[in-house]
Coordinates of C-alpha atoms in Angstrom, one line a residue:
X30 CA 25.2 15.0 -38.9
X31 CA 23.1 17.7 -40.6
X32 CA 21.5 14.8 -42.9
X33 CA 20.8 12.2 -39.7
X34 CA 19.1 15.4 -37.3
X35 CA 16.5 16.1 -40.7
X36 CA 16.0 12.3 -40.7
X37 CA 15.0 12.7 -36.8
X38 CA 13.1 15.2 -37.5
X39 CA 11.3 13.7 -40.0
X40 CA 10.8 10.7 -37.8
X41 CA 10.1 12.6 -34.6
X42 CA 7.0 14.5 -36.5
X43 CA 5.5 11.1 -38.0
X44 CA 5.4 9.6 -34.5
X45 CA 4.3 12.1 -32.3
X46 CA 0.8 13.4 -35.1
X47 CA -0.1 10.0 -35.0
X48 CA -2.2 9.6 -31.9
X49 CA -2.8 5.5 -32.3
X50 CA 1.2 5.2 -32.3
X51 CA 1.3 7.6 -28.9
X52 CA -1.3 5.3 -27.0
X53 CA 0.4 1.9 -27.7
X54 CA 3.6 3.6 -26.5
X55 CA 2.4 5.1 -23.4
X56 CA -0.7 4.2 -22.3
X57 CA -0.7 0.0 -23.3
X58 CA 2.1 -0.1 -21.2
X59 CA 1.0 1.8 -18.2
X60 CA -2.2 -0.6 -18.3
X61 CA -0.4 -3.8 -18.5
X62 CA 2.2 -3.3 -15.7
X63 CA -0.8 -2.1 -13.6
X64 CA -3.3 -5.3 -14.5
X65 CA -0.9 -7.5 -15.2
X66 CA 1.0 -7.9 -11.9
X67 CA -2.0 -8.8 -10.0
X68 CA -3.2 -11.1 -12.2
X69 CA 0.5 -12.8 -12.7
X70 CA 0.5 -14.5 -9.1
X71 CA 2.8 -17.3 -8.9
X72 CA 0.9 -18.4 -5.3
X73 CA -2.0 -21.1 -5.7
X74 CA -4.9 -20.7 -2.9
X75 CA -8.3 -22.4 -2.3
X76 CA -7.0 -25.6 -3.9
X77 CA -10.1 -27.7 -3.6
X78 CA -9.8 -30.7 -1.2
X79 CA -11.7 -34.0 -0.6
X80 CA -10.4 -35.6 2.4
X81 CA -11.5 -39.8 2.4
X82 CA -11.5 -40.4 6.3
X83 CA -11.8 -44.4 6.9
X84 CA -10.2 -43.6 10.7
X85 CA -12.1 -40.9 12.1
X86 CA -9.8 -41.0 15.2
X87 CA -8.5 -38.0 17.3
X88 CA -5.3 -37.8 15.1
X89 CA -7.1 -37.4 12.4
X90 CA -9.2 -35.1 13.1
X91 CA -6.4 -32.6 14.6
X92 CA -4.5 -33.7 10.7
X93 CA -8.2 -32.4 9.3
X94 CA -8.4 -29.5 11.2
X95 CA -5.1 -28.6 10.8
X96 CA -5.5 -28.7 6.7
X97 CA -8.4 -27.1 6.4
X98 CA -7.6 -24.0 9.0
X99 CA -5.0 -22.8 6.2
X100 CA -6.5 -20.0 3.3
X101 CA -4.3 -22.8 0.8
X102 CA -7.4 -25.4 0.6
X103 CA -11.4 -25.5 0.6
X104 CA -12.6 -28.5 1.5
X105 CA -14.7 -29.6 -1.1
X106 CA -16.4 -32.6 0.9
X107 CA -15.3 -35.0 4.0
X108 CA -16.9 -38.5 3.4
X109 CA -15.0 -42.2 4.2
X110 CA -16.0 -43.0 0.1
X111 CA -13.1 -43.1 -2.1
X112 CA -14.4 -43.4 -5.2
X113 CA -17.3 -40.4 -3.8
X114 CA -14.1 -38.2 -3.8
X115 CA -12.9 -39.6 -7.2
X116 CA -16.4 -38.4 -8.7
X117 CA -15.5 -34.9 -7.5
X118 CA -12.3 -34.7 -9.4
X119 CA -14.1 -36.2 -12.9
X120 CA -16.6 -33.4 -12.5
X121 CA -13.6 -31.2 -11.6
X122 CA -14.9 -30.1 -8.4
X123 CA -11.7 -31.1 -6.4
X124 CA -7.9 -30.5 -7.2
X125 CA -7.0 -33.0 -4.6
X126 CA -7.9 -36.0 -2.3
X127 CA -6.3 -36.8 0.8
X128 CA -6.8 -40.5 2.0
X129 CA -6.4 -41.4 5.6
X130 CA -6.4 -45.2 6.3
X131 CA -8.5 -46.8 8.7
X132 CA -5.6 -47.8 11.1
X133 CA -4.2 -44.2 10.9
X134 CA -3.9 -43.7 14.3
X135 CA -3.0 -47.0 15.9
X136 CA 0.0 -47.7 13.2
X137 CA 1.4 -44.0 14.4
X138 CA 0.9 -44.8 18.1
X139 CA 2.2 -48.4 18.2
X140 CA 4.4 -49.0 14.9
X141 CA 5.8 -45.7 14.9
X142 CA 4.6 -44.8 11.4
X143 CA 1.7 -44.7 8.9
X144 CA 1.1 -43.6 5.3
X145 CA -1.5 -41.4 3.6
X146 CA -2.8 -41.2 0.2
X147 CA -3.2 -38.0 -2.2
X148 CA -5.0 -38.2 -5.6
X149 CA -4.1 -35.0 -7.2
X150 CA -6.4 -33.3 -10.5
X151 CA -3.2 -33.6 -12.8
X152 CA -5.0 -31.1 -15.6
X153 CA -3.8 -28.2 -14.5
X154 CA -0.3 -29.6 -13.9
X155 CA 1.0 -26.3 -11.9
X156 CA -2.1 -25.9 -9.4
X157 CA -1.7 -29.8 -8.5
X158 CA 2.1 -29.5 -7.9
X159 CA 1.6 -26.8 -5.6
X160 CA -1.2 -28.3 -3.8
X161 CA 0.6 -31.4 -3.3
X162 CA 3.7 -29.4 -2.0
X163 CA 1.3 -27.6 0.7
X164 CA 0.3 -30.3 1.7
X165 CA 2.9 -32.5 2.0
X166 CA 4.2 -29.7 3.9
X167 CA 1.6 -29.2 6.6
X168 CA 1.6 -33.3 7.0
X169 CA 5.4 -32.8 7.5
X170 CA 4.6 -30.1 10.2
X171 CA 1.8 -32.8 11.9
X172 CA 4.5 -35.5 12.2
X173 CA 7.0 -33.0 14.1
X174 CA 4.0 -32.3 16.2
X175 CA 2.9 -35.5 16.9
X176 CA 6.9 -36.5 17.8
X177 CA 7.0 -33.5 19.9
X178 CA 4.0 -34.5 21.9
X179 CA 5.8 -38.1 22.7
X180 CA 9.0 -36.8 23.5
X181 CA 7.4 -35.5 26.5
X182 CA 6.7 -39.1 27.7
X183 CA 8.8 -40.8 29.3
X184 CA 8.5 -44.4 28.6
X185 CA 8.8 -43.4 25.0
X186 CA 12.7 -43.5 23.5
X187 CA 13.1 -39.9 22.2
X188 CA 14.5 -39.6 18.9
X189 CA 16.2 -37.0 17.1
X190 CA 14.4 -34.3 15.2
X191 CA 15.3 -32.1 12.8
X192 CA 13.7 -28.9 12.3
X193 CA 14.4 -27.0 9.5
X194 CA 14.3 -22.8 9.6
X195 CA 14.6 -20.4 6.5
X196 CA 15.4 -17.5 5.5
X197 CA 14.4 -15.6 2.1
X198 CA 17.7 -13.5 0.8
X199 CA 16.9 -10.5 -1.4
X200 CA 12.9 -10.9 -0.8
X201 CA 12.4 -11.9 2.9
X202 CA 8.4 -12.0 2.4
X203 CA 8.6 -13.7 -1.2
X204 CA 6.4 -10.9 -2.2
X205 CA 5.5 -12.4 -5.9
X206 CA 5.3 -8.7 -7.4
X207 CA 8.2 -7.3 -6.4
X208 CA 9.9 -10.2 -8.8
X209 CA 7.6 -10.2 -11.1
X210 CA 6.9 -6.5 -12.0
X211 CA 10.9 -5.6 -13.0
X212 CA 10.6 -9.2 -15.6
X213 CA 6.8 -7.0 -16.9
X214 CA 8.7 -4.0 -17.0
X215 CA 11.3 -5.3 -19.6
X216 CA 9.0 -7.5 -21.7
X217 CA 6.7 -4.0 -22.6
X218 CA 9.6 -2.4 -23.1
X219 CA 10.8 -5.0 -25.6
X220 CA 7.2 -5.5 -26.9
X221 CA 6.9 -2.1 -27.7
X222 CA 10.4 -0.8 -29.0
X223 CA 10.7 -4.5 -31.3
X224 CA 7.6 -3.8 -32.8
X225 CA 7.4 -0.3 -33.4
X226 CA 10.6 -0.7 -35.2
X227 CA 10.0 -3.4 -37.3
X228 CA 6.4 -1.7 -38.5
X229 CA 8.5 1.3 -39.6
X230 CA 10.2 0.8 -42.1
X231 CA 7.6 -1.6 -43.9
X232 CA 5.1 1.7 -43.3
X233 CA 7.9 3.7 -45.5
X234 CA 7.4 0.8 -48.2
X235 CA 3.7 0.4 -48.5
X236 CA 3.2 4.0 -48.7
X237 CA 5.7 4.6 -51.5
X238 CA 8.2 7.2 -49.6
X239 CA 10.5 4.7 -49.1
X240 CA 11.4 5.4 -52.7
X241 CA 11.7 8.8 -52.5
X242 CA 14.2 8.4 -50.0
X243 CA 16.3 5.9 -51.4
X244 CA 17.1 8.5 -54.4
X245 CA 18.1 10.8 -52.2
X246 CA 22.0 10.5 -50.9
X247 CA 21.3 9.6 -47.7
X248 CA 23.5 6.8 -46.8
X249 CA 22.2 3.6 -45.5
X250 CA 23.6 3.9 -41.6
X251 CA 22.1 7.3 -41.8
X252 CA 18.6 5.8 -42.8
X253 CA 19.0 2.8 -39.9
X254 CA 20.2 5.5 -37.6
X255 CA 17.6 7.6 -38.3
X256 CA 14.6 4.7 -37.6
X257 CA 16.5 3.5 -34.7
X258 CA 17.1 6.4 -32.2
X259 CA 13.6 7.9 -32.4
X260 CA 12.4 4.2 -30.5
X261 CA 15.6 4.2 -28.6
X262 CA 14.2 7.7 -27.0
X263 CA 11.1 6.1 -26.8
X264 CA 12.2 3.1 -24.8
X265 CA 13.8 4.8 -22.3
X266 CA 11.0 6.9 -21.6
X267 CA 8.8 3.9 -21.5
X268 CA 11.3 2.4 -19.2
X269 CA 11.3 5.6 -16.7
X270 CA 7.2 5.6 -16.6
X271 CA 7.1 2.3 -15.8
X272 CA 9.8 2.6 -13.3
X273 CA 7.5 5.7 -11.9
X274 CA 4.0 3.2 -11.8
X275 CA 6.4 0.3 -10.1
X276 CA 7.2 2.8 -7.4
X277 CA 3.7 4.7 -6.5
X278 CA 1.5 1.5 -7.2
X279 CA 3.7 -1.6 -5.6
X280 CA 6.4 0.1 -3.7
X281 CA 9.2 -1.1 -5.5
X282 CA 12.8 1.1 -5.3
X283 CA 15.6 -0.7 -6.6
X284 CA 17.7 -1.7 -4.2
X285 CA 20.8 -1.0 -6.5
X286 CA 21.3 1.9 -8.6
X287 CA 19.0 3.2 -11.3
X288 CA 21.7 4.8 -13.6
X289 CA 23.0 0.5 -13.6
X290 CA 19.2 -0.2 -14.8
X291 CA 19.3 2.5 -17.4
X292 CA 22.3 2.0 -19.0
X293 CA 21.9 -1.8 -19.2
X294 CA 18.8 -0.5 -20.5
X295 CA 19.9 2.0 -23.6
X296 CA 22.6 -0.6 -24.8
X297 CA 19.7 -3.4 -25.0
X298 CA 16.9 -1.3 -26.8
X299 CA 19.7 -1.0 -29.3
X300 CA 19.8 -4.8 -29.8
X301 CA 16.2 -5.3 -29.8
X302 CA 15.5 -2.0 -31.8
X303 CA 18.4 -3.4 -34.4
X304 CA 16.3 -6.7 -34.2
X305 CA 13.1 -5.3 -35.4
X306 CA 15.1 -3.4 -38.1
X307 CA 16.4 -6.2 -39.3
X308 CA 12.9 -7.8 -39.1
X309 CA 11.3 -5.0 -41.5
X310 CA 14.3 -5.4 -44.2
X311 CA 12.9 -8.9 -44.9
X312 CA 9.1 -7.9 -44.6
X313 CA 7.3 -6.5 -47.7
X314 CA 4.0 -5.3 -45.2
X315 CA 3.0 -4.7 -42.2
X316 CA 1.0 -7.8 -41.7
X317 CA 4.8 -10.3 -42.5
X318 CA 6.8 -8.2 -40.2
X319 CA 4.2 -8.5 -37.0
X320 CA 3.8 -12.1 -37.2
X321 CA 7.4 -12.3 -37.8
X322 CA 8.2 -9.9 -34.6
X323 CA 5.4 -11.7 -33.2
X324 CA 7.0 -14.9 -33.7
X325 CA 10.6 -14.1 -32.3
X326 CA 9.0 -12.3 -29.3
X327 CA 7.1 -15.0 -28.6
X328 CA 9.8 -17.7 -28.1
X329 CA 11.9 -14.3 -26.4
X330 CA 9.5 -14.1 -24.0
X331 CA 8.3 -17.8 -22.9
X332 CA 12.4 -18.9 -22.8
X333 CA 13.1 -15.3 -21.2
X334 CA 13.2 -16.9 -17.9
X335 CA 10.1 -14.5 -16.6
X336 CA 7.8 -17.4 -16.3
X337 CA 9.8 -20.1 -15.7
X338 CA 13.3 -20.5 -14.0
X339 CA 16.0 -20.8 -16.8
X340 CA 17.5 -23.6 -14.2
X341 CA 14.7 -25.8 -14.9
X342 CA 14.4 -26.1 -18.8
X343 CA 16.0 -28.2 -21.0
X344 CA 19.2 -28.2 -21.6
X345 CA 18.6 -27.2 -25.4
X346 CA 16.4 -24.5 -23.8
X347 CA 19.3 -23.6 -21.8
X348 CA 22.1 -22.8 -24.7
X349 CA 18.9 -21.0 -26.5
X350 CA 18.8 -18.5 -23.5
X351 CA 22.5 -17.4 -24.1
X352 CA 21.5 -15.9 -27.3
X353 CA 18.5 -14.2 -25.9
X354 CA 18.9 -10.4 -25.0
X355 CA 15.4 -11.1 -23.1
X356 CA 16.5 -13.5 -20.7
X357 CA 19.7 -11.0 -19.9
X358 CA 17.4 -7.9 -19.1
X359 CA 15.0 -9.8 -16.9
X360 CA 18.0 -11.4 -15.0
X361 CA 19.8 -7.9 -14.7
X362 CA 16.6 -6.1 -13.8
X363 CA 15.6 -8.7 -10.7
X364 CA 19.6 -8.4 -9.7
X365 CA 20.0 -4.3 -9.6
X366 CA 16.5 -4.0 -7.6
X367 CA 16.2 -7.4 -5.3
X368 CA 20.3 -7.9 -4.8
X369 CA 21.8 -4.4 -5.3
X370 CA 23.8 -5.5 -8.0
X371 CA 26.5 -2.9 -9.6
X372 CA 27.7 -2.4 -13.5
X373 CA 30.5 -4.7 -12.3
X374 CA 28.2 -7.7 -11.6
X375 CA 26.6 -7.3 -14.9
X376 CA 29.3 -6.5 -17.1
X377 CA 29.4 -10.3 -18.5
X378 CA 25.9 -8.8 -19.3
X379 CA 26.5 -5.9 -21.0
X380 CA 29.0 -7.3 -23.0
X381 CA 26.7 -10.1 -24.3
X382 CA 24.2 -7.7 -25.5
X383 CA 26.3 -5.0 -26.8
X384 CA 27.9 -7.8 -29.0
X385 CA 24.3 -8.5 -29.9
X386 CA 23.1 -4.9 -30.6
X387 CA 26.9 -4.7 -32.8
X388 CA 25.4 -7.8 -35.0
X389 CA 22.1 -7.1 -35.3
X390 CA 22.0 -3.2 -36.2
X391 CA 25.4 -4.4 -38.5
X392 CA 23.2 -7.4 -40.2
X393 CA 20.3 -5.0 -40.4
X394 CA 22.2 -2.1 -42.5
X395 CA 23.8 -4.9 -44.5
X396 CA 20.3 -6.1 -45.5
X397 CA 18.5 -2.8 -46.1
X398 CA 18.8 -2.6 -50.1
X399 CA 18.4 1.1 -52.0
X400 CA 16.5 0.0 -54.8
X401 CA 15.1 2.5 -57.2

């Protein structure tokens, strides 16, 4: 013990006299979960429409102004020339087109039915999706309207509607940062403790006192341990500040425990600090062991399930995420403060990782030679 609480020591003083190393692990975080929230917005407005109007009846124009009295589109242009819209979606001046046909309102009133056009700006494949979802969905509302309206008259045959009604579980007013912010939360935290790590011991290397350590007798657990708990400290506090900024600046308080947060929390930082270990015992400089921590995070991150819902990747994708601590702390952070969850929902969780942080601080002490 005496030998592990010099080596803390040691590591302790190196960290805190070098201001650069203080800044990345305080204030970069405290930055990004502030900016990065607001710009990370998962809801698309002002999607620019054309709308191609070859009616120009009274149902149209209550569809028309019922589009364009949303904050979801700005209408770009409202002409009866097709290809006049098309030009403004070469020149990328509108996302969408909306066509209405001539007989719009006459096939509604006497067949029953009619069918519209869109034209979506396919470039930026997520703004179009959305767009097209709006406003399929405000055409949906128009047609339940419009039936409505007839049911009222009498020489008409009512038919059966069905209107739908939902409720949002966990996040009634789908605020976007409330489920965003925890998934920010963990990828600094993971940014900052897999990095740090994995620069460490390279640092010790290029310098030259990784020799004089490895003549001492310190064993090699002692010299992992050593690297490893002074991050581990680190990552928890990182953790707790950004808890505090997530709390004064969006309002968030988990609606489970904390202690269920932070104890999920201290068994991961010891996979992904054993991971960046394990990264610097195959790196010779700094340069090899960020682009190779760079490199893992990356794919960590994007498959991580912050971005994109695990549910809808590939299947390969899928089977990847069960081997990534990332995608584990994201989905345990967004259950402990949107659902409540306790230690018991997430101890298929904790046992993943722990497993995880068992392999890779093992692998890692394994790999770390004393060479003279």
């Amino acid at each position: 013990m005496r030998t592990l609480r010099i080596l803390l020591e040691k590591e302790f003083r190196q960290i805190f006299r070098d201001p650069s190393i203080l800044r990345i692990i305080f204030l970069m975080p405290i930055v990004q979960l502030i900016v990065m929230p607001l710009a990370a917005d998962y809801e698309v407005k002002n999607v620019k429409l054309c709308i191609v109007d070859f009616d120009h009846s009274s149902y149209s124009q209550k569809l028309v102004n019922k589009i364009t009295s949303t904050d979801y589109f700005q209408l770009v242009d409202y002409t009866d020339s097709y290809d006049k819209a098309l030009k403004y979606v070469e020149n990328d001046e509108a996302d969408l087109v909306l066509q209405i046909p001539s007989s719009f309102e006459k096939q509604i009133v006497k067949e029953d039915k009619s069918t519209l056009f869109m034209s979506l700006n396919a470039i930026n494949g997520a703004k179009a999706n959305l767009g097209g979802s709006y406003l399929r969905s405000i055409i949906s509302d128009f047609n339940r309207e419009v039936r409505l309206e007839w049911l009222q008259l009498p020489k008409l045959n009512p038919q059966p509607t069905i209107q739908v009604t939902s409720l949002n579980w966990f996040n009634p007013t789908m605020n976007y940062q409330i489920f965003m912010v925890p998934g920010i939360l963990v990828i600094l935290v993971t940014m900052v403790g897999a990095f740090l790590s994995a620069l460490n011991i390279v640092k010790e290397k290029e310098v030259g006192t990784i020799e004089q350590i490895n003549v001492t007798p310190i064993k090699k657990y002692q010299f992992i341990l050593g690297k490893l708990i002074p991050f581990w400290v680190l990552g928890l506090m990182i953790l707790t500040v950004g808890t505090i900024i997530s709390w004064l600046i969006y309002g968030i308080v988990p609606v489970g425990s904390l202690s269920t947060i932070f104890i999920f929390a201290a068994i991961y930082l010891l996979a992904v600090l054993g991971m960046g270990l394990l990264v610097s015992t195959f790196a010779n400089t700094q340069q090899q062991a960020m682009l190779l921590s760079f490199f893992i995070m990356m794919i960590f991150i994007l498959l991580g399930g912050l971005y994109t819902s695990i549910d809808s990747m590939p299947e390969w994708a899928q089977t990847f995420t069960k081997f990534n601590p990332v995608a584990y702390f994201i989905e345990v952070m967004r259950m402990v403060v949107l659902k409540g969850s306790s230690l018991n929902d997430i101890k298929t969780h904790l046992t993943v990782v722990f497993l995880m942080a068992i392999v890779l601080n093992s692998f890692a002490v394994w790999n770390y030679k004393k060479r003279s």
